[in-house]
Amino acid sequence: MKFHLVSLELTLRKAQETVGFSDITYFWGQMGAGKSSIARLIDYCLGGTIQLSPALQSEFVSAKLTVKLEQTTLTIERQRDSNNLFATWQGREGPDSVLVPARVAAGEVLPETGVETLSDLIFWFSGINPPRVRKSKVKEDSKAVRLSLRDLLWYCYLDQDHIDSSFFHLEETAEFYLRLKSRDVIRYVIGYHDERVADLEAELDQLRANRTARAASIDSLTRALVEVGIGSEQQVFEREKTMRGAVDTVDAEIAALRMAPRHTQTTHAIDVLSDKARLLGSQSASLKAEAGELQTTRDRHLRHRNEIEMLGLKFKRSALAREILGDVKFTECPRCTQKLPHHPEGCCEVCGQDDLTELASPTEVAALDVDIASRQAELNDAIKAIDVNLMKIGVQQNRLLKEKERIEAELNRAMAEHDSAFLSMALLKERERAALEAELNSIRWLLRLPQMLQEQREGLAAIIALEQSTREALKEARAKAEADRSSLNQFAAYFIDCLVRSGVPGIQLNDRVVLEPPGFYPAIYAKDPSDLTASTFTSLSSGGKKTLFKCCFAVALHRIAAQLHAPLPEILILDSPMKNISERENRAQFEGFYRMLYGLKDGDLAHTQMILIDKEYLAPPTDFEINILSRHMQPDSTEHPPLIRYYRGK
């Protein structure tokens, strides 16, 4: 992944400072000159946090980093204490720019690109899709999350503060989430997370989202149908048929009224409406009583389920306690510590009752767990069925109450109008017919809902089947990617080569490097298989060894990334690799490490830009043809100026 720093421009209170970069840029000199601040400001422009030195606290305003990517040259400017960055580049139609969050996404900043953060923008201009990995390595249903540029930079920028105190978050004491992310970076670089795996993981993530959306849609439609008292398409047809029959019946009654002599009509609408109101009231009371009985049954099932859960918990707790205390021999009372009296054989040593210390077998406990789970599932199903019936009763009761309110309104109207028996019945039937027609029209649109529900269920079944096949294909792709150990073995070989060339004491070229997934935490053993002494970052007692150990691991990862053309940024910033090493007392290690870097820059890491920061400077060989920029820095110096040339202070 092409990533070449061009310059770093600092805006200070009294001046502008520009730091240029070459293929190898070597900052060296006395402490307090601002060498490490250069690396920290680079990281700050790439979305990192920064602890400002006293000089920067006093003078720093903003920083602007220019970096060459695969498709453009990007300039990133960040103000002091800002969470956003201002990025500019040369687009097809001229200069272009965007304000982009340093790390926390807040929506797309470039339309139709998926770019939400600086990391996305850099991947975009590098022509790379942001790598995605599973958030959980245990749950197959876990969603995929992005690996950001910040995750990859762990292996590109070794800062002075942590170069000898942590090993890329791979050690067991590291924070769990960071450890998983660091492992994902290695898997991504060495090809265990190849393009096929990434595509399948993205496809599976999309299918999982579609399944969730379909399930939510089905749940909403089911609830809507239950609320209107309809469970299937057949029920809609039956209800529509019933309503049509009711309309036909009312039409026949209206026709009979018109044909019959008016003086023969003796039934008044008030009497009919009163009878209907009483009937509806009786039906509503019956439904209310039925709902009360169902609620009582539900409460009983709920108590029963909770009792089963509590009894199961008590049994397990008792079995565990008896298993722990079963072999304990009591000679004194555990409460008052007095010597216990003698009890006959077969009795408890404490209480004197018959000893029931026979422990429950694992098979018995497992069977009990199955029985408890089965009974709880039965009760949960019964409670769920009762809840559905209660909802249906509620819908029916609401419908009856609305009908009763309508009838009572009609009754009040009939009593107020004082019409004849014939006229009152004629008006009653006409209004009844109008109400039935309105309800019939409202039912017709419900016919589409069961069809939609069936379509959603069929779509969900298809998604589940496709998700299962995709998951199997992903499992095969992962197994195939991880079956090829050539890249991992080469990575281990590069690591031992870097350690030996750097002159790390006690490490031999024929030593064995154990670098196994999923941890990827390296351990070095002697050639003799009987020697089980392991050299790891944690076990190394010397701070100097730890620093070289970590630096060599990062260099080895860049070597394998260059060989595999992996999308790791081609930049290596090493801040104080000789932090715990004296250049005079450990001259072999000092010269060996930098000669190893120069040799790799002339070979395996020809395209990797190196920024080196240290106390002393080791010049490259005289026949070294690669551009190297050396800057000697001293505080309060005019000949070898510090980062902030005019600053004189702490």
PDB file of C-alpha atoms in Angstrom, residues 376-582:
ATOM      1  CA  GLN A 376     -39.533 -24.230  30.768  1.00  0.00           C
ATOM      2  CA  ALA A 377     -39.948 -24.389  26.977  1.00  0.00           C
ATOM      3  CA  GLU A 378     -43.431 -25.924  27.421  1.00  0.00           C
ATOM      4  CA  LEU A 379     -44.435 -23.200  29.875  1.00  0.00           C
ATOM      5  CA  ASN A 380     -43.008 -20.482  27.617  1.00  0.00           C
ATOM      6  CA  ASP A 381     -45.036 -21.845  24.694  1.00  0.00           C
ATOM      7  CA  ALA A 382     -48.174 -21.972  26.858  1.00  0.00           C
ATOM      8  CA  ILE A 383     -47.615 -18.378  28.038  1.00  0.00           C
ATOM      9  CA  LYS A 384     -47.023 -17.252  24.461  1.00  0.00           C
ATOM     10  CA  ALA A 385     -50.263 -18.952  23.306  1.00  0.00           C
ATOM     11  CA  ILE A 386     -52.185 -17.311  26.163  1.00  0.00           C
ATOM     12  CA  ASP A 387     -50.744 -13.913  25.218  1.00  0.00           C
ATOM     13  CA  VAL A 388     -51.961 -14.413  21.630  1.00  0.00           C
ATOM     14  CA  ASN A 389     -55.449 -15.393  22.864  1.00  0.00           C
ATOM     15  CA  LEU A 390     -55.530 -12.419  25.220  1.00  0.00           C
ATOM     16  CA  MET A 391     -54.669 -10.129  22.336  1.00  0.00           C
ATOM     17  CA  LYS A 392     -57.423 -11.670  20.191  1.00  0.00           C
ATOM     18  CA  ILE A 393     -59.956 -11.321  23.023  1.00  0.00           C
ATOM     19  CA  GLY A 394     -58.883  -7.716  23.458  1.00  0.00           C
ATOM     20  CA  VAL A 395     -59.457  -7.070  19.753  1.00  0.00           C
ATOM     21  CA  GLN A 396     -62.903  -8.748  19.883  1.00  0.00           C
ATOM     22  CA  GLN A 397     -63.855  -6.833  23.013  1.00  0.00           C
ATOM     23  CA  ASN A 398     -62.845  -3.518  21.470  1.00  0.00           C
ATOM     24  CA  ARG A 399     -64.926  -4.339  18.395  1.00  0.00           C
ATOM     25  CA  LEU A 400     -67.955  -5.242  20.570  1.00  0.00           C
ATOM     26  CA  LEU A 401     -67.605  -2.063  22.614  1.00  0.00           C
ATOM     27  CA  LYS A 402     -67.434   0.083  19.477  1.00  0.00           C
ATOM     28  CA  GLU A 403     -70.502  -1.704  18.078  1.00  0.00           C
ATOM     29  CA  LYS A 404     -72.286  -1.235  21.416  1.00  0.00           C
ATOM     30  CA  GLU A 405     -71.452   2.467  21.390  1.00  0.00           C
ATOM     31  CA  ARG A 406     -72.859   2.731  17.861  1.00  0.00           C
ATOM     32  CA  ILE A 407     -76.046   0.889  18.841  1.00  0.00           C
ATOM     33  CA  GLU A 408     -76.508   3.070  21.924  1.00  0.00           C
ATOM     34  CA  ALA A 409     -76.049   6.178  19.777  1.00  0.00           C
ATOM     35  CA  GLU A 410     -78.706   4.846  17.383  1.00  0.00           C
ATOM     36  CA  LEU A 411     -80.977   4.096  20.361  1.00  0.00           C
ATOM     37  CA  ASN A 412     -80.611   7.623  21.693  1.00  0.00           C
ATOM     38  CA  ARG A 413     -81.348   9.031  18.255  1.00  0.00           C
ATOM     39  CA  ALA A 414     -84.453   6.819  17.846  1.00  0.00           C
ATOM     40  CA  MET A 415     -85.766   7.808  21.269  1.00  0.00           C
ATOM     41  CA  ALA A 416     -85.282  11.490  20.476  1.00  0.00           C
ATOM     42  CA  GLU A 417     -86.939  11.421  17.021  1.00  0.00           C
ATOM     43  CA  HIS A 418     -90.307   9.840  18.079  1.00  0.00           C
ATOM     44  CA  ASP A 419     -90.769   8.220  14.640  1.00  0.00           C
ATOM     45  CA  SER A 420     -93.416   5.614  13.855  1.00  0.00           C
ATOM     46  CA  ALA A 421     -92.549   1.937  14.082  1.00  0.00           C
ATOM     47  CA  PHE A 422     -92.259   1.608  10.301  1.00  0.00           C
ATOM     48  CA  LEU A 423     -90.112   4.704   9.814  1.00  0.00           C
ATOM     49  CA  SER A 424     -87.867   3.913  12.742  1.00  0.00           C
ATOM     50  CA  MET A 425     -87.239   0.369  11.444  1.00  0.00           C
ATOM     51  CA  ALA A 426     -86.642   1.619   7.899  1.00  0.00           C
ATOM     52  CA  LEU A 427     -84.087   4.184   9.110  1.00  0.00           C
ATOM     53  CA  LEU A 428     -82.466   1.590  11.359  1.00  0.00           C
ATOM     54  CA  LYS A 429     -81.992  -0.901   8.514  1.00  0.00           C
ATOM     55  CA  GLU A 430     -80.652   1.755   6.131  1.00  0.00           C
ATOM     56  CA  ARG A 431     -78.073   2.879   8.697  1.00  0.00           C
ATOM     57  CA  GLU A 432     -77.174  -0.717   9.456  1.00  0.00           C
ATOM     58  CA  ARG A 433     -76.648  -1.353   5.747  1.00  0.00           C
ATOM     59  CA  ALA A 434     -74.441   1.732   5.405  1.00  0.00           C
ATOM     60  CA  ALA A 435     -72.337   0.602   8.380  1.00  0.00           C
ATOM     61  CA  LEU A 436     -71.940  -2.882   6.906  1.00  0.00           C
ATOM     62  CA  GLU A 437     -70.908  -1.465   3.505  1.00  0.00           C
ATOM     63  CA  ALA A 438     -68.317   0.751   5.152  1.00  0.00           C
ATOM     64  CA  GLU A 439     -66.881  -2.167   7.119  1.00  0.00           C
ATOM     65  CA  LEU A 440     -66.891  -4.351   3.995  1.00  0.00           C
ATOM     66  CA  ASN A 441     -64.859  -1.716   2.111  1.00  0.00           C
ATOM     67  CA  SER A 442     -62.393  -1.455   4.988  1.00  0.00           C
ATOM     68  CA  ILE A 443     -61.909  -5.236   4.976  1.00  0.00           C
ATOM     69  CA  ARG A 444     -60.935  -5.439   1.305  1.00  0.00           C
ATOM     70  CA  TRP A 445     -57.578  -3.693   1.789  1.00  0.00           C
ATOM     71  CA  LEU A 446     -56.722  -6.256   4.497  1.00  0.00           C
ATOM     72  CA  LEU A 447     -56.680  -8.969   1.838  1.00  0.00           C
ATOM     73  CA  ARG A 448     -53.197  -7.817   0.741  1.00  0.00           C
ATOM     74  CA  LEU A 449     -51.673  -8.139   4.227  1.00  0.00           C
ATOM     75  CA  PRO A 450     -51.707 -11.977   4.486  1.00  0.00           C
ATOM     76  CA  GLN A 451     -50.263 -12.147   0.963  1.00  0.00           C
ATOM     77  CA  MET A 452     -47.472  -9.762   1.961  1.00  0.00           C
ATOM     78  CA  LEU A 453     -46.853 -11.817   5.101  1.00  0.00           C
ATOM     79  CA  GLN A 454     -46.533 -15.022   3.080  1.00  0.00           C
ATOM     80  CA  GLU A 455     -44.145 -13.328   0.626  1.00  0.00           C
ATOM     81  CA  GLN A 456     -42.008 -12.084   3.513  1.00  0.00           C
ATOM     82  CA  ARG A 457     -41.877 -15.575   5.053  1.00  0.00           C
ATOM     83  CA  GLU A 458     -40.828 -17.121   1.736  1.00  0.00           C
ATOM     84  CA  GLY A 459     -38.168 -14.418   1.328  1.00  0.00           C
ATOM     85  CA  LEU A 460     -36.903 -15.060   4.870  1.00  0.00           C
ATOM     86  CA  ALA A 461     -36.631 -18.805   4.182  1.00  0.00           C
ATOM     87  CA  ALA A 462     -34.618 -18.095   1.015  1.00  0.00           C
ATOM     88  CA  ILE A 463     -32.286 -15.722   2.920  1.00  0.00           C
ATOM     89  CA  ILE A 464     -31.729 -18.268   5.703  1.00  0.00           C
ATOM     90  CA  ALA A 465     -30.860 -20.951   3.152  1.00  0.00           C
ATOM     91  CA  LEU A 466     -28.475 -18.614   1.304  1.00  0.00           C
ATOM     92  CA  GLU A 467     -26.937 -17.483   4.601  1.00  0.00           C
ATOM     93  CA  GLN A 468     -26.264 -21.088   5.576  1.00  0.00           C
ATOM     94  CA  SER A 469     -24.607 -21.888   2.243  1.00  0.00           C
ATOM     95  CA  THR A 470     -22.552 -18.676   2.434  1.00  0.00           C
ATOM     96  CA  ARG A 471     -21.449 -19.538   5.966  1.00  0.00           C
ATOM     97  CA  GLU A 472     -20.285 -22.973   4.781  1.00  0.00           C
ATOM     98  CA  ALA A 473     -18.418 -21.389   1.858  1.00  0.00           C
ATOM     99  CA  LEU A 474     -16.790 -18.907   4.249  1.00  0.00           C
ATOM    100  CA  LYS A 475     -15.713 -21.720   6.557  1.00  0.00           C
ATOM    101  CA  GLU A 476     -14.103 -23.521   3.611  1.00  0.00           C
ATOM    102  CA  ALA A 477     -12.424 -20.317   2.389  1.00  0.00           C
ATOM    103  CA  ARG A 478     -10.976 -19.631   5.852  1.00  0.00           C
ATOM    104  CA  ALA A 479      -9.731 -23.195   6.167  1.00  0.00           C
ATOM    105  CA  LYS A 480      -8.141 -23.013   2.717  1.00  0.00           C
ATOM    106  CA  ALA A 481      -6.454 -19.680   3.507  1.00  0.00           C
ATOM    107  CA  GLU A 482      -5.094 -20.921   6.828  1.00  0.00           C
ATOM    108  CA  ALA A 483      -4.021 -24.317   5.452  1.00  0.00           C
ATOM    109  CA  ASP A 484      -1.206 -22.658   3.499  1.00  0.00           C
ATOM    110  CA  ARG A 485       1.488 -22.034   6.121  1.00  0.00           C
ATOM    111  CA  SER A 486       4.102 -20.830   3.658  1.00  0.00           C
ATOM    112  CA  SER A 487       3.536 -17.143   4.388  1.00  0.00           C
ATOM    113  CA  LEU A 488       3.489 -17.766   8.150  1.00  0.00           C
ATOM    114  CA  ASN A 489       6.677 -19.812   7.974  1.00  0.00           C
ATOM    115  CA  GLN A 490       8.347 -17.120   5.867  1.00  0.00           C
ATOM    116  CA  PHE A 491       7.232 -14.490   8.383  1.00  0.00           C
ATOM    117  CA  ALA A 492       8.890 -16.498  11.184  1.00  0.00           C
ATOM    118  CA  ALA A 493      12.052 -16.880   9.087  1.00  0.00           C
ATOM    119  CA  TYR A 494      12.195 -13.130   8.458  1.00  0.00           C
ATOM    120  CA  PHE A 495      11.782 -12.503  12.191  1.00  0.00           C
ATOM    121  CA  ILE A 496      14.701 -14.721  13.254  1.00  0.00           C
ATOM    122  CA  ASP A 497      16.806 -13.260  10.418  1.00  0.00           C
ATOM    123  CA  CYS A 498      16.197  -9.709  11.647  1.00  0.00           C
ATOM    124  CA  LEU A 499      17.034 -10.662  15.242  1.00  0.00           C
ATOM    125  CA  VAL A 500      20.288 -12.347  14.239  1.00  0.00           C
ATOM    126  CA  ARG A 501      21.366  -9.540  11.899  1.00  0.00           C
ATOM    127  CA  SER A 502      20.638  -7.043  14.679  1.00  0.00           C
ATOM    128  CA  GLY A 503      22.952  -8.944  17.022  1.00  0.00           C
ATOM    129  CA  VAL A 504      20.368  -9.626  19.741  1.00  0.00           C
ATOM    130  CA  PRO A 505      22.296 -11.608  22.391  1.00  0.00           C
ATOM    131  CA  GLY A 506      21.377 -15.267  22.788  1.00  0.00           C
ATOM    132  CA  ILE A 507      19.550 -15.610  19.456  1.00  0.00           C
ATOM    133  CA  GLN A 508      20.982 -17.990  16.856  1.00  0.00           C
ATOM    134  CA  LEU A 509      19.975 -18.415  13.222  1.00  0.00           C
ATOM    135  CA  ASN A 510      19.108 -22.090  13.792  1.00  0.00           C
ATOM    136  CA  ASP A 511      16.771 -21.323  16.720  1.00  0.00           C
ATOM    137  CA  ARG A 512      13.111 -22.264  16.351  1.00  0.00           C
ATOM    138  CA  VAL A 513      10.432 -19.583  16.131  1.00  0.00           C
ATOM    139  CA  VAL A 514       6.986 -20.671  17.303  1.00  0.00           C
ATOM    140  CA  LEU A 515       4.437 -18.327  15.720  1.00  0.00           C
ATOM    141  CA  GLU A 516       1.066 -20.041  15.769  1.00  0.00           C
ATOM    142  CA  PRO A 517      -2.465 -18.812  15.087  1.00  0.00           C
ATOM    143  CA  PRO A 518      -4.699 -17.592  16.522  1.00  0.00           C
ATOM    144  CA  GLY A 519      -2.421 -15.793  19.007  1.00  0.00           C
ATOM    145  CA  PHE A 520       0.588 -14.985  16.749  1.00  0.00           C
ATOM    146  CA  TYR A 521       2.595 -14.250  19.911  1.00  0.00           C
ATOM    147  CA  PRO A 522       6.173 -15.246  19.013  1.00  0.00           C
ATOM    148  CA  ALA A 523       8.333 -17.485  21.173  1.00  0.00           C
ATOM    149  CA  ILE A 524      11.928 -18.494  20.342  1.00  0.00           C
ATOM    150  CA  TYR A 525      13.343 -21.859  21.405  1.00  0.00           C
ATOM    151  CA  ALA A 526      16.805 -23.337  21.030  1.00  0.00           C
ATOM    152  CA  LYS A 527      17.488 -25.835  18.253  1.00  0.00           C
ATOM    153  CA  ASP A 528      17.617 -28.675  20.798  1.00  0.00           C
ATOM    154  CA  PRO A 529      13.997 -29.958  21.226  1.00  0.00           C
ATOM    155  CA  SER A 530      14.719 -30.932  24.824  1.00  0.00           C
ATOM    156  CA  ASP A 531      15.450 -27.317  25.739  1.00  0.00           C
ATOM    157  CA  LEU A 532      12.053 -25.852  26.612  1.00  0.00           C
ATOM    158  CA  THR A 533      13.350 -22.411  27.552  1.00  0.00           C
ATOM    159  CA  ALA A 534      11.313 -19.825  25.618  1.00  0.00           C
ATOM    160  CA  SER A 535      12.333 -16.273  24.799  1.00  0.00           C
ATOM    161  CA  THR A 536       9.278 -14.042  24.476  1.00  0.00           C
ATOM    162  CA  PHE A 537       8.744 -10.310  24.748  1.00  0.00           C
ATOM    163  CA  THR A 538       7.409 -10.791  28.284  1.00  0.00           C
ATOM    164  CA  SER A 539      10.189 -13.091  29.461  1.00  0.00           C
ATOM    165  CA  LEU A 540      13.040 -10.915  28.173  1.00  0.00           C
ATOM    166  CA  SER A 541      14.569  -9.228  31.205  1.00  0.00           C
ATOM    167  CA  SER A 542      16.497  -6.585  29.283  1.00  0.00           C
ATOM    168  CA  GLY A 543      14.734  -3.449  28.097  1.00  0.00           C
ATOM    169  CA  GLY A 544      17.171  -3.249  25.190  1.00  0.00           C
ATOM    170  CA  LYS A 545      16.319  -6.793  24.095  1.00  0.00           C
ATOM    171  CA  LYS A 546      12.602  -6.002  24.304  1.00  0.00           C
ATOM    172  CA  THR A 547      13.022  -2.976  22.070  1.00  0.00           C
ATOM    173  CA  LEU A 548      14.981  -4.889  19.417  1.00  0.00           C
ATOM    174  CA  PHE A 549      12.591  -7.852  19.691  1.00  0.00           C
ATOM    175  CA  LYS A 550       9.603  -5.623  18.962  1.00  0.00           C
ATOM    176  CA  CYS A 551      11.306  -3.638  16.197  1.00  0.00           C
ATOM    177  CA  CYS A 552      12.443  -6.816  14.424  1.00  0.00           C
ATOM    178  CA  PHE A 553       8.915  -8.227  14.549  1.00  0.00           C
ATOM    179  CA  ALA A 554       7.549  -5.091  12.867  1.00  0.00           C
ATOM    180  CA  VAL A 555      10.321  -5.148  10.256  1.00  0.00           C
ATOM    181  CA  ALA A 556       9.613  -8.838   9.553  1.00  0.00           C
ATOM    182  CA  LEU A 557       5.914  -8.085   9.064  1.00  0.00           C
ATOM    183  CA  HIS A 558       6.786  -5.358   6.556  1.00  0.00           C
ATOM    184  CA  ARG A 559       9.066  -7.803   4.721  1.00  0.00           C
ATOM    185  CA  ILE A 560       6.320 -10.417   4.341  1.00  0.00           C
ATOM    186  CA  ALA A 561       3.833  -7.686   3.400  1.00  0.00           C
ATOM    187  CA  ALA A 562       6.191  -6.511   0.639  1.00  0.00           C
ATOM    188  CA  GLN A 563       6.594 -10.069  -0.608  1.00  0.00           C
ATOM    189  CA  LEU A 564       2.831 -10.741  -0.633  1.00  0.00           C
ATOM    190  CA  HIS A 565       1.924  -7.221  -1.848  1.00  0.00           C
ATOM    191  CA  ALA A 566      -0.322  -6.939   1.202  1.00  0.00           C
ATOM    192  CA  PRO A 567      -2.125  -3.640   1.886  1.00  0.00           C
ATOM    193  CA  LEU A 568       0.093  -2.545   4.784  1.00  0.00           C
ATOM    194  CA  PRO A 569       1.169   1.124   4.573  1.00  0.00           C
ATOM    195  CA  GLU A 570       4.706   1.237   3.205  1.00  0.00           C
ATOM    196  CA  ILE A 571       6.088   3.336   6.031  1.00  0.00           C
ATOM    197  CA  LEU A 572       8.064   2.398   9.129  1.00  0.00           C
ATOM    198  CA  ILE A 573       8.557   4.950  11.904  1.00  0.00           C
ATOM    199  CA  LEU A 574      10.912   3.763  14.667  1.00  0.00           C
ATOM    200  CA  ASP A 575      11.163   6.178  17.567  1.00  0.00           C
ATOM    201  CA  SER A 576      14.221   5.441  19.740  1.00  0.00           C
ATOM    202  CA  PRO A 577      15.032   1.784  18.967  1.00  0.00           C
ATOM    203  CA  MET A 578      18.228   2.300  21.042  1.00  0.00           C
ATOM    204  CA  LYS A 579      16.138   3.658  23.946  1.00  0.00           C
ATOM    205  CA  ASN A 580      17.616   1.169  26.448  1.00  0.00           C
ATOM    206  CA  ILE A 581      20.891   0.478  24.634  1.00  0.00           C
ATOM    207  CA  SER A 582      24.208   2.266  24.949  1.00  0.00           C
TER     208      SER A 582
END
